[in-house]
PDB file of C-alpha atoms in Angstrom:
ATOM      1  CA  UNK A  24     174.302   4.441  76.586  1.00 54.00           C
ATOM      2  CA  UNK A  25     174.169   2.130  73.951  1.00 81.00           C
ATOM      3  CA  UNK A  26     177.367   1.536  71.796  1.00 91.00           C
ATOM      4  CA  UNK A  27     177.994   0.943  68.088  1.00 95.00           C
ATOM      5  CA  UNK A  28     176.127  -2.361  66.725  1.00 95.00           C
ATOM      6  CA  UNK A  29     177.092  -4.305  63.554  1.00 96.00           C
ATOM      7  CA  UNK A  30     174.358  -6.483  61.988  1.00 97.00           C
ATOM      8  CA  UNK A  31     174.717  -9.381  60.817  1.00 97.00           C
ATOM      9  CA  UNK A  32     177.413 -10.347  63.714  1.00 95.00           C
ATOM     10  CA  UNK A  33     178.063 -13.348  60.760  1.00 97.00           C
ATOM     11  CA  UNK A  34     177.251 -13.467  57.451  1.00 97.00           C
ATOM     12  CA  UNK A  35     177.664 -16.890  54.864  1.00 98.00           C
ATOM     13  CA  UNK A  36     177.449 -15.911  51.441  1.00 97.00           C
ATOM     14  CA  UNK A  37     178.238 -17.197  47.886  1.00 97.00           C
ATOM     15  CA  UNK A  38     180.559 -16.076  45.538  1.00 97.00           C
ATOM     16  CA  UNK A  39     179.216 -13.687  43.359  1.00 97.00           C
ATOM     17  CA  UNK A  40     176.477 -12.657  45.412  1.00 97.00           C
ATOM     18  CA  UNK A  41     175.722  -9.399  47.008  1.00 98.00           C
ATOM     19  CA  UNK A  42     175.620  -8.639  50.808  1.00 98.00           C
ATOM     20  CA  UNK A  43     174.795  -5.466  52.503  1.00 98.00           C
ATOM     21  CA  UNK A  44     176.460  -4.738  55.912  1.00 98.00           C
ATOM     22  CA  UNK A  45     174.556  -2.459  58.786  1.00 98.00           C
ATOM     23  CA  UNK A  46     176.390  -0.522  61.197  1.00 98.00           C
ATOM     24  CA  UNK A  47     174.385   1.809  64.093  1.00 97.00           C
ATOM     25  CA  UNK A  48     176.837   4.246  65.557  1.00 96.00           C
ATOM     26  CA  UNK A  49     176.552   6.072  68.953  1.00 95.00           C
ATOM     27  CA  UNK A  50     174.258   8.809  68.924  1.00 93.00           C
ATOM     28  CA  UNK A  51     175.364  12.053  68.723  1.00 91.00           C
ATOM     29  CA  UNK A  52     178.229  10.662  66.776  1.00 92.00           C
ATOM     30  CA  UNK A  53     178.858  12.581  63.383  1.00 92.00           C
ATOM     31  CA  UNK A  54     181.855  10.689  61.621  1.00 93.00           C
ATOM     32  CA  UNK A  55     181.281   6.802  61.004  1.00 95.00           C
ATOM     33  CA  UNK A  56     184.370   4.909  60.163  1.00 96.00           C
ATOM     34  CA  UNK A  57     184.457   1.439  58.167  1.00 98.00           C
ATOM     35  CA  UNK A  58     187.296  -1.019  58.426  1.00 97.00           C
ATOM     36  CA  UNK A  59     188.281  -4.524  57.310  1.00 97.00           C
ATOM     37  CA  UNK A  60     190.315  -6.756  59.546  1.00 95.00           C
ATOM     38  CA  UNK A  61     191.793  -9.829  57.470  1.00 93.00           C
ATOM     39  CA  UNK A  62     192.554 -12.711  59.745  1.00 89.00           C
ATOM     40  CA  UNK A  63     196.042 -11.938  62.140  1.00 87.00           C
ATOM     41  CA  UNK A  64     196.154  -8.434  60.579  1.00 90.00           C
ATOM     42  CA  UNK A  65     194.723  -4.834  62.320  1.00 92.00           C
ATOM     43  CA  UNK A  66     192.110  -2.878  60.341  1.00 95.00           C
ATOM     44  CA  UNK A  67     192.265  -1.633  57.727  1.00 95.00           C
ATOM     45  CA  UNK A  68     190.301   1.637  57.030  1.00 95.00           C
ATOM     46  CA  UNK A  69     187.711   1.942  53.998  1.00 97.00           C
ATOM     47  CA  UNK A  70     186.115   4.524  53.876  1.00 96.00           C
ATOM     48  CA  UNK A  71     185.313   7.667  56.382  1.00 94.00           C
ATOM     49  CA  UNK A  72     181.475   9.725  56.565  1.00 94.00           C
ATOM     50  CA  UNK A  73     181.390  13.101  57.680  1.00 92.00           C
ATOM     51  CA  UNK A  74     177.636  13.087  58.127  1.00 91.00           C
ATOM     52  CA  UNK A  75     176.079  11.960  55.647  1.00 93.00           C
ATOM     53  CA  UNK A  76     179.203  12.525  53.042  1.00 92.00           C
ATOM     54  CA  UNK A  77     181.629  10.208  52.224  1.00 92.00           C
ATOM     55  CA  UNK A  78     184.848  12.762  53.122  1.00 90.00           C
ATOM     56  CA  UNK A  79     187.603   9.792  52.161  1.00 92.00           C
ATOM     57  CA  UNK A  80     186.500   6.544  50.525  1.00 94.00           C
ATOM     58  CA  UNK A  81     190.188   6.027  49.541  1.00 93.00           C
ATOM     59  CA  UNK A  82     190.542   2.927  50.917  1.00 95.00           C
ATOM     60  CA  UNK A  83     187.677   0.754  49.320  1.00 97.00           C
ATOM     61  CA  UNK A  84     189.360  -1.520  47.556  1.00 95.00           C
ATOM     62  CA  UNK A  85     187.420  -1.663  43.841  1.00 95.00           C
ATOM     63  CA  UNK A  86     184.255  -0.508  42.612  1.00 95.00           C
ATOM     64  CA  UNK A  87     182.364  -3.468  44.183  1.00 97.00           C
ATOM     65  CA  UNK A  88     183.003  -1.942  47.484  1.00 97.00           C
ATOM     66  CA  UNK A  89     179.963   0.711  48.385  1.00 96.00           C
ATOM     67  CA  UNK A  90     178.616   2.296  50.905  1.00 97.00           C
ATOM     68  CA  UNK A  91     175.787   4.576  52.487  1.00 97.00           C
ATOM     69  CA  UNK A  92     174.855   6.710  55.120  1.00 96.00           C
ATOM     70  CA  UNK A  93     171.407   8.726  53.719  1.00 95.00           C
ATOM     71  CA  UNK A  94     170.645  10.205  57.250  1.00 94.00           C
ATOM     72  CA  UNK A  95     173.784  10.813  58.752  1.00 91.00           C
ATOM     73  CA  UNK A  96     173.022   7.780  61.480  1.00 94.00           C
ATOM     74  CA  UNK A  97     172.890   4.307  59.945  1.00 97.00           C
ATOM     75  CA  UNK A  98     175.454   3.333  57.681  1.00 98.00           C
ATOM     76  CA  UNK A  99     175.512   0.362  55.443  1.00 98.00           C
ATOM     77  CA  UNK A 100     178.571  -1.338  53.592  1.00 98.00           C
ATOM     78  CA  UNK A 101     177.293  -3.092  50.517  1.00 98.00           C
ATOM     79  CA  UNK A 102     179.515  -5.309  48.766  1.00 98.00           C
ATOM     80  CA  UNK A 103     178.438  -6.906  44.944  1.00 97.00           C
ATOM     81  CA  UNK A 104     179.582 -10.210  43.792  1.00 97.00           C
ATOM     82  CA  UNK A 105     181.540 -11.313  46.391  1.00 98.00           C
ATOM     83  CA  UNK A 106     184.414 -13.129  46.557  1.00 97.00           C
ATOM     84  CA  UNK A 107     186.422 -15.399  48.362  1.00 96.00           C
ATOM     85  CA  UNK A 108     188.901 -12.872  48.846  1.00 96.00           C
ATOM     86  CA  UNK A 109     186.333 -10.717  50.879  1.00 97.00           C
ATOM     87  CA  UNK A 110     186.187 -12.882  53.677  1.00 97.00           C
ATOM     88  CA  UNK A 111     187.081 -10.756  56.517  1.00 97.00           C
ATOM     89  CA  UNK A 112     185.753  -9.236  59.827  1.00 96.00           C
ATOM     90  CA  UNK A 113     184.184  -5.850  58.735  1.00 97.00           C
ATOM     91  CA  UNK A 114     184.392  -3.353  61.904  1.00 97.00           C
ATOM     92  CA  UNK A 115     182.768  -0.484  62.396  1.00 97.00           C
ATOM     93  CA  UNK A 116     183.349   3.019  64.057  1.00 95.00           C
ATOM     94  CA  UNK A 117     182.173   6.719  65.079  1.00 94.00           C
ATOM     95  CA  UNK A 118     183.384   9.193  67.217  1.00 90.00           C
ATOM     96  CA  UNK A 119     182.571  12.891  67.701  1.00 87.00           C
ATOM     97  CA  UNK A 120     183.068  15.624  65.086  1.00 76.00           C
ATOM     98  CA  UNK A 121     187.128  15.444  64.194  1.00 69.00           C
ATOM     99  CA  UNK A 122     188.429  19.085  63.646  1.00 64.00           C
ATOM    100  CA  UNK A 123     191.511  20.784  64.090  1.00 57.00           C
ATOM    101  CA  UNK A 124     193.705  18.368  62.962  1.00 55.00           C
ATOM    102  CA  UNK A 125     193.085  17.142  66.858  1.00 60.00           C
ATOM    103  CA  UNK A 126     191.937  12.835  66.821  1.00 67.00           C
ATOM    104  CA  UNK A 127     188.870  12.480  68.339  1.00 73.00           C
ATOM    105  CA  UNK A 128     188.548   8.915  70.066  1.00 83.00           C
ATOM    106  CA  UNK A 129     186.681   5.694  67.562  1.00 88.00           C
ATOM    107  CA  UNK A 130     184.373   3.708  69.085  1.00 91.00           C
ATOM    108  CA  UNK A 131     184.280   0.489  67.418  1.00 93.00           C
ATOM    109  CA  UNK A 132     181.473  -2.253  66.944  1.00 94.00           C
ATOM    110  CA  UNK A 133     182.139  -5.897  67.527  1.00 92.00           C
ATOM    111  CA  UNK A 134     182.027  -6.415  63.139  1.00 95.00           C
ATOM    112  CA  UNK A 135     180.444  -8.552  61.109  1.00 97.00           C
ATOM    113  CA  UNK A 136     182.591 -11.859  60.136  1.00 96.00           C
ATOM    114  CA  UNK A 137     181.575 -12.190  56.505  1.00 98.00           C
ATOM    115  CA  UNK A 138     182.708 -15.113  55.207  1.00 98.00           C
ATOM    116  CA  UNK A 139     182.222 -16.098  51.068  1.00 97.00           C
ATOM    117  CA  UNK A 140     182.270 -19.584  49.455  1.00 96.00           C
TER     118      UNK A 140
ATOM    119  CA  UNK B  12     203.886   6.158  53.769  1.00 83.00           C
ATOM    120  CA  UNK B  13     202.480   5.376  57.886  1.00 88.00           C
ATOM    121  CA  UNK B  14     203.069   2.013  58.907  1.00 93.00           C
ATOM    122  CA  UNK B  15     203.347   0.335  62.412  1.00 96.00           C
ATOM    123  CA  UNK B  16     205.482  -2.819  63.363  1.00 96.00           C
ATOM    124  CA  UNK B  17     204.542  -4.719  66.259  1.00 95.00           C
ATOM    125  CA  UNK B  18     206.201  -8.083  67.833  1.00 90.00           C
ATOM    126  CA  UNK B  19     204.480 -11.240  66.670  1.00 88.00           C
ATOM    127  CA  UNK B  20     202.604 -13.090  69.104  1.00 89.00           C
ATOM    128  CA  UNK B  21     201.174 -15.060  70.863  1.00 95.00           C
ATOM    129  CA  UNK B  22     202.899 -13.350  74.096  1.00 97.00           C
ATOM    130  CA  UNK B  23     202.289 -15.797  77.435  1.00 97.00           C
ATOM    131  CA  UNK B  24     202.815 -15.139  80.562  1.00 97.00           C
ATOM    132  CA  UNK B  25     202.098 -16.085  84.223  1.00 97.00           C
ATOM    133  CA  UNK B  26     199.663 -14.084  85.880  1.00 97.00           C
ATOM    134  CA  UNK B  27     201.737 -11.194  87.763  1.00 97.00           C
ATOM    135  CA  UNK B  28     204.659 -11.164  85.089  1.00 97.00           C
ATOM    136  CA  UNK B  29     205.973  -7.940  83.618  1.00 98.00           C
ATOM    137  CA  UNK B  30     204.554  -7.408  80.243  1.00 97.00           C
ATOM    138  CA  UNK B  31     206.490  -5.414  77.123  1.00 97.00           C
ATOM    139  CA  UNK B  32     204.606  -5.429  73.157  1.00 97.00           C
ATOM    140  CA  UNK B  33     207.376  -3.645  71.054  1.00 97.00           C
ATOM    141  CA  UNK B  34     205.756  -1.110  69.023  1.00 97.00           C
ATOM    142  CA  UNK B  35     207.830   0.890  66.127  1.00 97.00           C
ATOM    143  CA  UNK B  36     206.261   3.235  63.891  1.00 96.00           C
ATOM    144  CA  UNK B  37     207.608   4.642  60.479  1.00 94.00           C
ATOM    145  CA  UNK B  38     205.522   8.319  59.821  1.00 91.00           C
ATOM    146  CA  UNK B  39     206.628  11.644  58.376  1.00 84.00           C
ATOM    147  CA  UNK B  40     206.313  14.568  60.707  1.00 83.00           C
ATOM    148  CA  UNK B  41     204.699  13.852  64.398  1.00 85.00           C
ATOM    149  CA  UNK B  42     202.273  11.677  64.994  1.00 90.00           C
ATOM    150  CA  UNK B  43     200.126  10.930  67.057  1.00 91.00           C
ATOM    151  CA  UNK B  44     200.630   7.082  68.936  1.00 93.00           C
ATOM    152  CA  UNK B  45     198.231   4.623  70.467  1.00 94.00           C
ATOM    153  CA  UNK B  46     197.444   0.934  71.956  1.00 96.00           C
ATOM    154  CA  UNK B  47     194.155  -0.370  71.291  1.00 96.00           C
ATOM    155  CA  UNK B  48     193.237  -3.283  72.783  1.00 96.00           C
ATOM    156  CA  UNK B  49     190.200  -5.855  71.816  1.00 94.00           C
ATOM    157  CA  UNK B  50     189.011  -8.455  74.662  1.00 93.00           C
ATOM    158  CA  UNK B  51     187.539 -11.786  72.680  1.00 88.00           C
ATOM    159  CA  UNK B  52     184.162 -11.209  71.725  1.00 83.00           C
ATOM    160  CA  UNK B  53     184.117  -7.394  71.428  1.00 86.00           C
ATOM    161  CA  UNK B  54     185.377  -4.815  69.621  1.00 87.00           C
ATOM    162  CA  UNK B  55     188.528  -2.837  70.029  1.00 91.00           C
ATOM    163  CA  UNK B  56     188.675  -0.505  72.636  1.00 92.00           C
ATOM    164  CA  UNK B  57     191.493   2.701  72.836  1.00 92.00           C
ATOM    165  CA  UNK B  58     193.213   1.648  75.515  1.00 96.00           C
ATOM    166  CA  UNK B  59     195.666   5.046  75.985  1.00 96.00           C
ATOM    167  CA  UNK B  60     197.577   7.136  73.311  1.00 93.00           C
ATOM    168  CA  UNK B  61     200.195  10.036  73.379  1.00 94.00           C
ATOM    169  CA  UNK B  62     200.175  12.941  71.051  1.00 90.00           C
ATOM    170  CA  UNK B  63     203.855  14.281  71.474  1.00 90.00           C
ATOM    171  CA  UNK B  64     207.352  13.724  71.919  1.00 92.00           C
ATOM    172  CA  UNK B  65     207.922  12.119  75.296  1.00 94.00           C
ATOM    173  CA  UNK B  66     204.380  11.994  76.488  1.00 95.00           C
ATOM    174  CA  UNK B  67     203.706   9.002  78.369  1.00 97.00           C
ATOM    175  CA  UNK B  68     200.168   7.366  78.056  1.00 96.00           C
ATOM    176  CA  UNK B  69     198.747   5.495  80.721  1.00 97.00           C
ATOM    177  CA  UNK B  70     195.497   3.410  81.580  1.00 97.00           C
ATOM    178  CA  UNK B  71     194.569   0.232  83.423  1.00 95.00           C
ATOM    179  CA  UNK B  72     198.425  -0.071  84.888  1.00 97.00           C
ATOM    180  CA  UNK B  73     199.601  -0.208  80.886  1.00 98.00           C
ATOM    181  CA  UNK B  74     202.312   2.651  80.079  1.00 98.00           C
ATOM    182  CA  UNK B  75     203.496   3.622  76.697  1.00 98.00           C
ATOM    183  CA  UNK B  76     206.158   5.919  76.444  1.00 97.00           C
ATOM    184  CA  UNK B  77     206.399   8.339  72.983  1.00 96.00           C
ATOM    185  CA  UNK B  78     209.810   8.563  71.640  1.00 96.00           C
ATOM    186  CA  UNK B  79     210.514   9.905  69.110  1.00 93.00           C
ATOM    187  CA  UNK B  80     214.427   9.092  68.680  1.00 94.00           C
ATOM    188  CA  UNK B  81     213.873   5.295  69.133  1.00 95.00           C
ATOM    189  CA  UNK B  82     210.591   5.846  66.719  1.00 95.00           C
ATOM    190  CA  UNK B  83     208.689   3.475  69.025  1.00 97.00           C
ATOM    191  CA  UNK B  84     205.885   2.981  71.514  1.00 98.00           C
ATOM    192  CA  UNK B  85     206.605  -0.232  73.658  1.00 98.00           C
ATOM    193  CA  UNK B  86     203.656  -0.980  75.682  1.00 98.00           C
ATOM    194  CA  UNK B  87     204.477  -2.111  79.342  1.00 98.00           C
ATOM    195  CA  UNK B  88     202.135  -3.511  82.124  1.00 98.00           C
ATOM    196  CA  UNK B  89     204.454  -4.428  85.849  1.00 97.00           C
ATOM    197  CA  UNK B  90     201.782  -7.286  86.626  1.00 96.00           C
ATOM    198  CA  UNK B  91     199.520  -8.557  84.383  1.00 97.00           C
ATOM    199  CA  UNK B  92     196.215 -10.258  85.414  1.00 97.00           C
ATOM    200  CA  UNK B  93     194.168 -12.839  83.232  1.00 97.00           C
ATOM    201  CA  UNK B  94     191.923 -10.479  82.580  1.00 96.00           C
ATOM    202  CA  UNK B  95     194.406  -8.749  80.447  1.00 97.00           C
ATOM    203  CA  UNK B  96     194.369 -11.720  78.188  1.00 97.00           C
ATOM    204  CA  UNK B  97     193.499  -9.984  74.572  1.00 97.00           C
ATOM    205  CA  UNK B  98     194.714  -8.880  71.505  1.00 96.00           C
ATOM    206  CA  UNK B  99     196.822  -5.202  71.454  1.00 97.00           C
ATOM    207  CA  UNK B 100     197.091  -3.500  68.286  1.00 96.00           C
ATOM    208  CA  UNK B 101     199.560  -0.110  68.547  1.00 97.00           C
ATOM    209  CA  UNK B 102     198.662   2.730  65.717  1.00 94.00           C
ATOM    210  CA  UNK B 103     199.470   5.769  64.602  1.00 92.00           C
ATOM    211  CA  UNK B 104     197.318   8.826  63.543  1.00 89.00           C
ATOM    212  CA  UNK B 105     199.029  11.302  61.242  1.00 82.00           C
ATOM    213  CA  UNK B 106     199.231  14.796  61.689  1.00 74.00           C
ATOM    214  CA  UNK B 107     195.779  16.244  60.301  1.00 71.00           C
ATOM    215  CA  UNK B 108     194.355  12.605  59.571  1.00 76.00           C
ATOM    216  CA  UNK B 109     191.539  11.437  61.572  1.00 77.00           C
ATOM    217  CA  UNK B 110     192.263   7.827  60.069  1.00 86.00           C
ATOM    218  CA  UNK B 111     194.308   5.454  62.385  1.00 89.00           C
ATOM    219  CA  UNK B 112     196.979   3.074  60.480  1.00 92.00           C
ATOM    220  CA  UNK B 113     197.276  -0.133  62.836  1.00 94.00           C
ATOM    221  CA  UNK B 114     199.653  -2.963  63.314  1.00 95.00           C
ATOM    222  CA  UNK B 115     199.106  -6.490  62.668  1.00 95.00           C
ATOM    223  CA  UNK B 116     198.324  -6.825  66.680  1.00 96.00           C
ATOM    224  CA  UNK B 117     199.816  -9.140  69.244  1.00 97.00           C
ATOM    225  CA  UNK B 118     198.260 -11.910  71.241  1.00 96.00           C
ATOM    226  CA  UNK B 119     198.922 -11.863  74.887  1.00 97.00           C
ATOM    227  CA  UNK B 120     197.376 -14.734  76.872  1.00 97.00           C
ATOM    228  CA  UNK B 121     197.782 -14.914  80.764  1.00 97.00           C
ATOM    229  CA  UNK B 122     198.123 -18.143  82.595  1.00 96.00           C
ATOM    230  CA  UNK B 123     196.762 -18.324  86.123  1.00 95.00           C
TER     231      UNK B 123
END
């Protein structure tokens, strides 16, 4: 079956100006996963769905940092006025329903390389 | 707080050479331990993980032994191919947390 997709795969922007990231997890997949990977550093989580609830946004770094998931499918990452700082690859991930305390395998998306001028 | 420390890359090797990516953690309680690995192009992939004390993961001919007195996770591979060229990120998943903490990752790129 299909696997999670990231759209835009790049995205050019302007400082100051808004961007919205999409990310289409596997079906079946309750919990959705958003990370940022700075160049020659892992991910770095941002903020964790449990449906269509955010269940930990702890790690979105300000208030211009947002995101969505209205169904409990498609999520999107919105960031407003950008800046330079932002540039990063943006990854994406689900897995099945965590419980238990037990870690239920992520399946990331390839991420969307957003870079701001 | 979590945090993983990884050797700094680039790692290169002939293909057929033994491969070892030094993983230490720092965590409260037990975690649980993994190796991700990302191929160019595509996202990162769980590549094996171990959930206990002593617990030796395993996939693809990579092994990654848990232990807990050394506080590390050294990923080793007894002949590597150039398919193996990729980036390896090690992480840890707290007890209860479903949210990974990852090292900075290490570059390993395989010569014919």
């Amino acid at each position: 079956g299909a696997g999670v997709s990231q759209t835009p795969s790049n995205k050019v922007t302007e400082k100051g100006k808004y961007v919205e990231l999409r990310c289409d997890p596997i079906s079946g997949h309750t919990a959705l996963y958003w990370y940022r990977q700075s160049l020659g550093q892992g991910p770095e989580f941002l903020i964790y769905f449990q449906g269509t609830g955010a269940a930990d946004d702890s790690g979105l770094p300000n208030d211009r940092f947002f995101a969505v998931r209205p169904e409990g499918s498609v999520s999107t990452l919105k960031i407003q006025r950008t800046e330079r700082g932002d540039s990063a690859v943006y990854l994406c991930a689900s897995s099945l329903t965590p419980s238990g305390g037990s870690y239920n395998e992520q399946f990331f998306g390839p991420g969307t390389r957003l870079t701001v001028l | 707080g979590n945090s993983v420390t990884q050797m700094e890359g680039p790692v290169t090797l002939s293909e057929e050479a033994f491969l070892t990516i030094n993983c230490t953690y720092t965590a409260t309680g037990y975690p649980s331990l993994f190796w991700y690995v990302q191929y160019p192009g595509e996202g990162l992939q769980l590549l094996l993980k171990a959930t206990k004390a002593d617990d030796k993961g395993s996939n693809k001919g990579f092994e990654a032994t848990y232990r807990k007195e050394t506080t590390s996770f050294h990923l080793e591979k007894g002949s590597v191919q150039v398919s193996d060229s990729a980036v390896y990120f090690c992480a840890l998943s707290g007890r209860g947390s479903y949210i990974p903490t990852f090292g900075r990752g290490t570059s390993l790129i395989v010569h014919p």
